[in-house]
mmCIF file of C-alpha atoms and ligand atoms in Angstrom:
data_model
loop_
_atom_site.group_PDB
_atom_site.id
_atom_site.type_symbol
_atom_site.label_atom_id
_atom_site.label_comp_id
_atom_site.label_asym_id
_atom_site.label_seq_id
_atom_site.Cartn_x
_atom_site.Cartn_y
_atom_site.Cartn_z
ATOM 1 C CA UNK A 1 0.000 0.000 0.000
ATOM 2 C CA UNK A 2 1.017 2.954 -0.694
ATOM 3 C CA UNK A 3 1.822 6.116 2.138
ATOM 4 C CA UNK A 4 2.010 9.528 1.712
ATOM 5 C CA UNK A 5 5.540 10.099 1.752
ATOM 6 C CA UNK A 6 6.080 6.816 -0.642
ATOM 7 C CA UNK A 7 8.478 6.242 1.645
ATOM 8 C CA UNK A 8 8.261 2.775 4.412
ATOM 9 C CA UNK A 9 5.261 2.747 6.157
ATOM 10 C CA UNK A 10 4.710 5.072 9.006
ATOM 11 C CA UNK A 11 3.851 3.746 12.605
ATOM 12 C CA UNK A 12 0.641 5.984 14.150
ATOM 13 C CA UNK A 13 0.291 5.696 17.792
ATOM 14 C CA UNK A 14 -3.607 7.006 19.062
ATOM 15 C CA UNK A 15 -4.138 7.605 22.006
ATOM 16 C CA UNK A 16 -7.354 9.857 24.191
ATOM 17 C CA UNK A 17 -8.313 10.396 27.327
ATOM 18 C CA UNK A 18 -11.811 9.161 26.859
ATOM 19 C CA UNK A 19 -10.756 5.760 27.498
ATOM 20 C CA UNK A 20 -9.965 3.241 25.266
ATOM 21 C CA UNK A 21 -14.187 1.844 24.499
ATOM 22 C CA UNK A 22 -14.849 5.605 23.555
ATOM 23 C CA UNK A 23 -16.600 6.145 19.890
ATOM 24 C CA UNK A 24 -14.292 9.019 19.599
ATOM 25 C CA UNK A 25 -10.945 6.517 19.310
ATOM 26 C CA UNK A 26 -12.534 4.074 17.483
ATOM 27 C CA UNK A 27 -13.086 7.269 14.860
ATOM 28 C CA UNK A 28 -10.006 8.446 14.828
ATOM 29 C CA UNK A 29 -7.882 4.889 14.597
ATOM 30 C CA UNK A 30 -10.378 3.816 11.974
ATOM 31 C CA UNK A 31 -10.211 7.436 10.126
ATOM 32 C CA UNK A 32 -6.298 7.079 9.680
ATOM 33 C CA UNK A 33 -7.185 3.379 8.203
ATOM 34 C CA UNK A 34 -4.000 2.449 5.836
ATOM 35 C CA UNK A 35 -2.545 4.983 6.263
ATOM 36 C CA UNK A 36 0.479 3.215 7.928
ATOM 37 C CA UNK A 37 1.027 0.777 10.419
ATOM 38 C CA UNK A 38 -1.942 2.057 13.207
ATOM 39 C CA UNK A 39 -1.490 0.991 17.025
ATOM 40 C CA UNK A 40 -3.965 2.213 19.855
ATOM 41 C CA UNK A 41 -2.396 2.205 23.695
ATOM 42 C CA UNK A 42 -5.076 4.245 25.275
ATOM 43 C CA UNK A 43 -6.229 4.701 29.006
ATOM 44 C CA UNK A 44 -8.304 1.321 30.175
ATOM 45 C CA UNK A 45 -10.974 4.076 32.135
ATOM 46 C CA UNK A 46 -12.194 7.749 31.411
ATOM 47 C CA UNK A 47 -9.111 10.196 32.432
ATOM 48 C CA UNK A 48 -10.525 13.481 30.956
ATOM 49 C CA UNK A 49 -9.222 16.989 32.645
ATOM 50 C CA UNK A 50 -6.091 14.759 34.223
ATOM 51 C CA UNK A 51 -4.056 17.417 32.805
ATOM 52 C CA UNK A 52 -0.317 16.121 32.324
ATOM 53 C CA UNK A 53 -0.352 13.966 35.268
ATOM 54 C CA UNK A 54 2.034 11.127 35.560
ATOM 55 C CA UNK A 55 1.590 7.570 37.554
ATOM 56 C CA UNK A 56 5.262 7.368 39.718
ATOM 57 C CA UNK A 57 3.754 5.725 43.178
ATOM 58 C CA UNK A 58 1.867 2.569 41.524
ATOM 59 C CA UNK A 59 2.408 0.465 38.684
ATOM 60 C CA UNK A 60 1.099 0.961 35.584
ATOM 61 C CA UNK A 61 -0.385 -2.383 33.439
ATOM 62 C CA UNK A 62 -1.096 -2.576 30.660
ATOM 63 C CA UNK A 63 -3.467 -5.517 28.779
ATOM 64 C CA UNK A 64 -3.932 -6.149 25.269
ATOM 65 C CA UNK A 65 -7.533 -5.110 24.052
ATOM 66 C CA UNK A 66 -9.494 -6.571 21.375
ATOM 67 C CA UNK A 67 -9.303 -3.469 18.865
ATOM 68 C CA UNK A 68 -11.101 -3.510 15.022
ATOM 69 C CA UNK A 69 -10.818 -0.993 12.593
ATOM 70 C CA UNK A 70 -12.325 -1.524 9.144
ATOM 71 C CA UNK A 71 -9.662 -3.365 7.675
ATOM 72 C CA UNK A 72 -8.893 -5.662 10.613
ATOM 73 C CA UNK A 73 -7.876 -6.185 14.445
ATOM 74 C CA UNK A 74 -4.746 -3.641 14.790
ATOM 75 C CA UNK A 75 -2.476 -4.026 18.093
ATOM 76 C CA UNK A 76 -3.767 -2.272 21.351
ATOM 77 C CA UNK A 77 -3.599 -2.051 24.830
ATOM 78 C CA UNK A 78 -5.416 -0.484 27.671
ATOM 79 C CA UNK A 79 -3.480 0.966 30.392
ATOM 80 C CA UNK A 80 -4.413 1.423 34.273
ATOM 81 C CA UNK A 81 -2.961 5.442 33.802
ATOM 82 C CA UNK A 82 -3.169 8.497 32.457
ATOM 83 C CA UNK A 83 -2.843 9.375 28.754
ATOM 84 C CA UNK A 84 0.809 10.951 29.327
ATOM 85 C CA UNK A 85 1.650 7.081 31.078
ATOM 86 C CA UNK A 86 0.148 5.725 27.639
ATOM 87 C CA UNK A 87 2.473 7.643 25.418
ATOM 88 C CA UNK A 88 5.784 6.976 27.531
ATOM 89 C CA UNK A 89 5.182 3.212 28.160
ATOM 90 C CA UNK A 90 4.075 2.861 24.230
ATOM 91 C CA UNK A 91 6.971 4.286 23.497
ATOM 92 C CA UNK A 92 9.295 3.124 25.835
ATOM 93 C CA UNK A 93 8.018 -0.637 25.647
ATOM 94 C CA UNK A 94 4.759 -1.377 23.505
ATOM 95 C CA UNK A 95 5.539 -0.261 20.059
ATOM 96 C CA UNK A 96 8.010 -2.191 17.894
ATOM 97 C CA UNK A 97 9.909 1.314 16.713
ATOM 98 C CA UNK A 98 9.587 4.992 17.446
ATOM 99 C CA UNK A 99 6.424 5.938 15.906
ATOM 100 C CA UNK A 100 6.269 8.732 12.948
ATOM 101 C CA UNK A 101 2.976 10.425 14.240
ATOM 102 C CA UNK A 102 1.247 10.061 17.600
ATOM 103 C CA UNK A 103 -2.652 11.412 17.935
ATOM 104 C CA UNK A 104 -5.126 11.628 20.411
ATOM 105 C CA UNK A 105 -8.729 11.819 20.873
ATOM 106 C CA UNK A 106 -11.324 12.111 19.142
ATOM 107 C CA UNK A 107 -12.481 14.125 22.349
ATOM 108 C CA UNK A 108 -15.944 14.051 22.904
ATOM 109 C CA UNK A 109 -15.989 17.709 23.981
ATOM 110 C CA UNK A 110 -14.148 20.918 23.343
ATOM 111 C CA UNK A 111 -10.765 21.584 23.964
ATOM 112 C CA UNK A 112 -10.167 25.086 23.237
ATOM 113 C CA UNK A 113 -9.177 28.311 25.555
ATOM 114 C CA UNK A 114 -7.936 27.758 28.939
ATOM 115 C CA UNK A 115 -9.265 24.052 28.655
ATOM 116 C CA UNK A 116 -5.954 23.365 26.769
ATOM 117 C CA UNK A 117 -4.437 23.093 30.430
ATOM 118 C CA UNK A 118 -6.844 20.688 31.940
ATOM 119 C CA UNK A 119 -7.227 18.500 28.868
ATOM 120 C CA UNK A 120 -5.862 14.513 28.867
ATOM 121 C CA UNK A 121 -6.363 14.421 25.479
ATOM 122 C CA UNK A 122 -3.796 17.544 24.588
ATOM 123 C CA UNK A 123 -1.393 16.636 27.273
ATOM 124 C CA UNK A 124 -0.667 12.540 25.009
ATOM 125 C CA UNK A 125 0.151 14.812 22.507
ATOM 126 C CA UNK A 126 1.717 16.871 24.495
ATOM 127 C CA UNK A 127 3.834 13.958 26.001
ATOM 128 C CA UNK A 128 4.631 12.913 22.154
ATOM 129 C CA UNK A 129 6.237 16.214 21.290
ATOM 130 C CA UNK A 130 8.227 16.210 24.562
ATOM 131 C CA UNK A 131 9.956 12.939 23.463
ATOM 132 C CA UNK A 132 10.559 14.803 19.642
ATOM 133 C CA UNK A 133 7.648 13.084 17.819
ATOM 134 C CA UNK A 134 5.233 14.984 15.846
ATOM 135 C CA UNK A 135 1.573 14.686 17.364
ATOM 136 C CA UNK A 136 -2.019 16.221 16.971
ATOM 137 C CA UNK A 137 -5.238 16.147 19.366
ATOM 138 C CA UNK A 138 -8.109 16.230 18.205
ATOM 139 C CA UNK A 139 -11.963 17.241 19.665
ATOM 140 C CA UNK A 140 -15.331 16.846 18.620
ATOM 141 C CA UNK A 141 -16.936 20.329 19.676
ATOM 142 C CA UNK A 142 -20.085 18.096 21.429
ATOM 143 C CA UNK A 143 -20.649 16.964 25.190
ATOM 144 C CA UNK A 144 -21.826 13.730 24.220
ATOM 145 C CA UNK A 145 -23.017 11.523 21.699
ATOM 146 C CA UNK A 146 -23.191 13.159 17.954
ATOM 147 C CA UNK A 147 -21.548 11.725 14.758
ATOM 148 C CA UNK A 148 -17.692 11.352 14.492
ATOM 149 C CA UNK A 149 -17.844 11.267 11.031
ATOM 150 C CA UNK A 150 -16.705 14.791 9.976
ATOM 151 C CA UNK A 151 -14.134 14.794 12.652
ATOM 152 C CA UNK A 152 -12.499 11.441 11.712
ATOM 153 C CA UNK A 153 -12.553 12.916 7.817
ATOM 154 C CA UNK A 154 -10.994 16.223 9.200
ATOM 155 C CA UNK A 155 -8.603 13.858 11.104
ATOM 156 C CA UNK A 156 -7.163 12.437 7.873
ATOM 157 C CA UNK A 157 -6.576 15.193 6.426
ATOM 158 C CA UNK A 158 -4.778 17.144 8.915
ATOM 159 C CA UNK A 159 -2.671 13.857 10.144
ATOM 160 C CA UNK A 160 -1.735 12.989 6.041
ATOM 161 C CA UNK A 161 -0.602 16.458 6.546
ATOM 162 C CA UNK A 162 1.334 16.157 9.326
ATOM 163 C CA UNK A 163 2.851 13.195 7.705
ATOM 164 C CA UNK A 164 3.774 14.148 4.296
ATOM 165 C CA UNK A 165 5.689 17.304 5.660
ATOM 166 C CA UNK A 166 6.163 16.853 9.803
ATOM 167 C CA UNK A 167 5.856 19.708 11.852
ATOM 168 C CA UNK A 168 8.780 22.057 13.892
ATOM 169 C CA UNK A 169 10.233 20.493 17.064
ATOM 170 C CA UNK A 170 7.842 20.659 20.530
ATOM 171 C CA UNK A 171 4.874 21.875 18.436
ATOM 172 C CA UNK A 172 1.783 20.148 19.067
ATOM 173 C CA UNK A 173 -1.265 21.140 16.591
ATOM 174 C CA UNK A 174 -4.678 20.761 18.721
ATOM 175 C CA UNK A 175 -7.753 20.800 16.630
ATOM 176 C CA UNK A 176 -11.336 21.337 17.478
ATOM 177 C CA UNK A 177 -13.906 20.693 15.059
ATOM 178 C CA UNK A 178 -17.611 22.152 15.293
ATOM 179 C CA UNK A 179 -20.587 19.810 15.516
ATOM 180 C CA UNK A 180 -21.844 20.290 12.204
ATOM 181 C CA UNK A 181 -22.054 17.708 9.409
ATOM 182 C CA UNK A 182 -18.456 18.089 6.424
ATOM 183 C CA UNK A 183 -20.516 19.360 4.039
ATOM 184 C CA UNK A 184 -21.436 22.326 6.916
ATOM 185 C CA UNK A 185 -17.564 22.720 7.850
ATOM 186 C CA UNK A 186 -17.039 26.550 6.478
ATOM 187 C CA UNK A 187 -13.242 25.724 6.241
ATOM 188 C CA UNK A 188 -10.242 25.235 8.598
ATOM 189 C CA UNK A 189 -8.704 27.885 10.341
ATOM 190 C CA UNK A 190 -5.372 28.386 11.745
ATOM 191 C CA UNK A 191 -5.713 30.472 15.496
ATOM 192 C CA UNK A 192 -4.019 31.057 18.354
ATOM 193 C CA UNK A 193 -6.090 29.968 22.305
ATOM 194 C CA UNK A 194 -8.911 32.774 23.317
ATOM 195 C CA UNK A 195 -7.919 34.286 26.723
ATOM 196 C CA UNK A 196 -10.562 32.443 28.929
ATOM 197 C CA UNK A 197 -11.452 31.353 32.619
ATOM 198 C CA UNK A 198 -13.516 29.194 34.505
ATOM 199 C CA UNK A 199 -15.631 30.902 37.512
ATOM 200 C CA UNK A 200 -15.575 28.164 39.647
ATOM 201 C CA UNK A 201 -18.534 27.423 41.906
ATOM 202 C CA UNK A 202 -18.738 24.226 44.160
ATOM 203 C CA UNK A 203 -21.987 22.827 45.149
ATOM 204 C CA UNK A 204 -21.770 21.763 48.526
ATOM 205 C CA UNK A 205 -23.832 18.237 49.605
ATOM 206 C CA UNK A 206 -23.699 15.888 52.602
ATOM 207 C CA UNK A 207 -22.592 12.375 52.525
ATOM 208 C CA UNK A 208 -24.374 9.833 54.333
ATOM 209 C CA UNK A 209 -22.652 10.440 57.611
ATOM 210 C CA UNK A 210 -23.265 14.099 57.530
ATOM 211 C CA UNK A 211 -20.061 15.608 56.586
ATOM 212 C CA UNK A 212 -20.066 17.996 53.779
ATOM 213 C CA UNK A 213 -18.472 17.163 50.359
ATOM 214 C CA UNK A 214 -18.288 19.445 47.574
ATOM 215 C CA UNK A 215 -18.418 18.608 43.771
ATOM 216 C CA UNK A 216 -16.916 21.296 41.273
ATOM 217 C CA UNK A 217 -19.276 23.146 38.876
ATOM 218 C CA UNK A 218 -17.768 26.130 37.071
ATOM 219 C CA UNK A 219 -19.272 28.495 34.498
ATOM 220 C CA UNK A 220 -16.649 28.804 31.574
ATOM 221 C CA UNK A 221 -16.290 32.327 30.514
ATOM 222 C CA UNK A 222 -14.825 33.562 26.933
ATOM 223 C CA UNK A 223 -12.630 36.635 27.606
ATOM 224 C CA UNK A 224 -11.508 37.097 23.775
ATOM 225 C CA UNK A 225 -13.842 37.825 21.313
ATOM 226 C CA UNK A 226 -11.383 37.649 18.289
ATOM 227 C CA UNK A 227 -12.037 36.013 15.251
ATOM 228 C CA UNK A 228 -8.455 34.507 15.057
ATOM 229 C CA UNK A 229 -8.934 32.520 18.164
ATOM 230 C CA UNK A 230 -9.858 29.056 18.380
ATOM 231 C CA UNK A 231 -13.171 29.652 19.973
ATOM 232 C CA UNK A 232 -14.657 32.457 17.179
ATOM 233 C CA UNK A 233 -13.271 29.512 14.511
ATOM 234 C CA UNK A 234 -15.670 27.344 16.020
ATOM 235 C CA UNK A 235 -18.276 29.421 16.827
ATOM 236 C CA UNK A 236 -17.971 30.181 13.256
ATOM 237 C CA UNK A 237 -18.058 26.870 11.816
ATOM 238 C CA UNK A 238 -14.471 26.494 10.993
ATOM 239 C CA UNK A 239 -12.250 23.692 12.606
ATOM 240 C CA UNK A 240 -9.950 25.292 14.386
ATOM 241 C CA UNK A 241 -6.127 24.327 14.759
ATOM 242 C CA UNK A 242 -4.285 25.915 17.071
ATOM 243 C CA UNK A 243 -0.377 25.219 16.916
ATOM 244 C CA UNK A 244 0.744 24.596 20.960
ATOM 245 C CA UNK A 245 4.413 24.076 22.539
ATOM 246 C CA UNK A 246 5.005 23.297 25.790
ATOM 247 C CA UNK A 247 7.684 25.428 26.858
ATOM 248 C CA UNK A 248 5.639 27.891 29.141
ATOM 249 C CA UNK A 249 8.434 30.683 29.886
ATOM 250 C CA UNK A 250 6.954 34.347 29.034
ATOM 251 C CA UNK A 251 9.262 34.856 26.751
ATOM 252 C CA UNK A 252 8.069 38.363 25.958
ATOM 253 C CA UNK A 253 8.432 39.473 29.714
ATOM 254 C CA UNK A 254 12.062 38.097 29.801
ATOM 255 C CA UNK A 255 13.359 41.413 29.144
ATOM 256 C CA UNK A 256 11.718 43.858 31.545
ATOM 257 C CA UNK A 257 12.583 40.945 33.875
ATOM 258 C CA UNK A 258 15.739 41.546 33.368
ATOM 259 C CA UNK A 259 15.345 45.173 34.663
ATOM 260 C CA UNK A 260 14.080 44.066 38.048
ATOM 261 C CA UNK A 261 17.666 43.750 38.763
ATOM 262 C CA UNK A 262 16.694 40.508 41.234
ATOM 263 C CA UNK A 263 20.753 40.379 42.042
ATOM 264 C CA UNK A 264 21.922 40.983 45.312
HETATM 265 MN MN1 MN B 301 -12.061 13.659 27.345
#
């Protein structure tokens, strides 16, 4: 079969933070469907909003899982961790070479603005670009249920992309695409992450023994109402792709740091 770079075939590593019996990884592995070598070592339960955590104080198992795409069972495991544990122990001992692409999701849910922090399913690609290998996230701009299909078509094209001409060192492209049918998409547009917050508000209950517990429920707040952000692309009915590194120094206040004179 033939690849996009005619060159050997490439070996894909998905990944999410769904879990590995979400419809949004079985879209994505079975969207990228020949075009290379696909393998799926995804979290064996739901780890969305883990962030970049990392499992160092148990062990981390992993179990091969039955796992179809449309032209046949493709190698996969589920892993008791997090989606960053996924991407180091595929890499470090799963996958029989370095793979060429590593991508994750299809999130069922947004992952644009501030959410970029929280998200599992940005922080395996995340994870991938950390260890040098080019990787893209992907989200389905829906809560729950919905069709996968224009995502997983979206998800081809940006990852044959991504193949054919790789992307710059620690640069992670996260893309959001709107819940509207292809033929609906208006396009795909290239932004940068609205400035955003969450206003958090707890709702306090008792448990059974009387002691108060308290269960997070924020209202999500768009601070940024430019088009060239990732949240007016979907509003919009673009897909958005936002290009994300991980090195989080302010580079632009480096300078009038310098001033503060912090010597003594
Ligand atoms: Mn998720």
């Amino acid at each position: 079969m033939s690849t996009p770079s005619g060159g050997p075939r490439p070996l894909i590593l998905v990944s999410n933070d769904d879990g590995i019996s979400a419809h949004g990884i079985l879209a994505l592995a079975s969207a990228l469907d020949g075009l290379g070598d696909i393998v799926v070592v995804a979290p064996q339960t739901e780890q969305s909003a883990v962030g970049h955590s990392i499992t160092i104080r148990d062990p981390v198992r992993a179990v091969a899982y039955p796992f179809r795409i449309p032209s046949g069972s493709i190698l996969s495991w589920a892993v008791e961790g997090t989606p960053a544990d996924c991407v180091k122990l595929a890499i470090d001992k799963l996958l029989p070479r370095i793979p060429d692409l590593v991508v994750s999701g299809i999130n069922q849910g947004p992952n644009a603005a501030v959410n970029i922090i929280y998200s599992g399913t940005v922080s395996a690609a995340t994870e991938a670009t950390i260890l040098g290998i080019p990787a893209i996230a992907f989200s389905y701009c829906r809560w729950n249920g919905g069709d996968f299909e224009a995502s997983g078509r979206i998800a081809r094209i940006v990852s044959v992309r991504v193949l054919e001409q790789g992307l710059k060192a620690d640069i992670l492209l996260n893309v959001n695409i709107p819940d509207l049918p292809y033929s609906e998409l208006k396009g795909i547009r290239v932004t940068r992450q609205a400035r955003s917050k969450w206003e958090e508000s707890f709702t306090e209950r008792k448990d059974p023994f009387g002691r108060s517990y308290y269960w997070l429920s924020g209202t999500f707040v768009n601070l940024d109402t430019g088009d060239d952000t990732d949240l007016g692309a979907i509003e919009e009915g673009y897909v958005s792709v936002t290009p994300v590194h991980h090195d989080l120094t302010a580079h632009g206040f480096l300078d009038e740091m310098q001033s503060w004179d912090l010597e003594h």
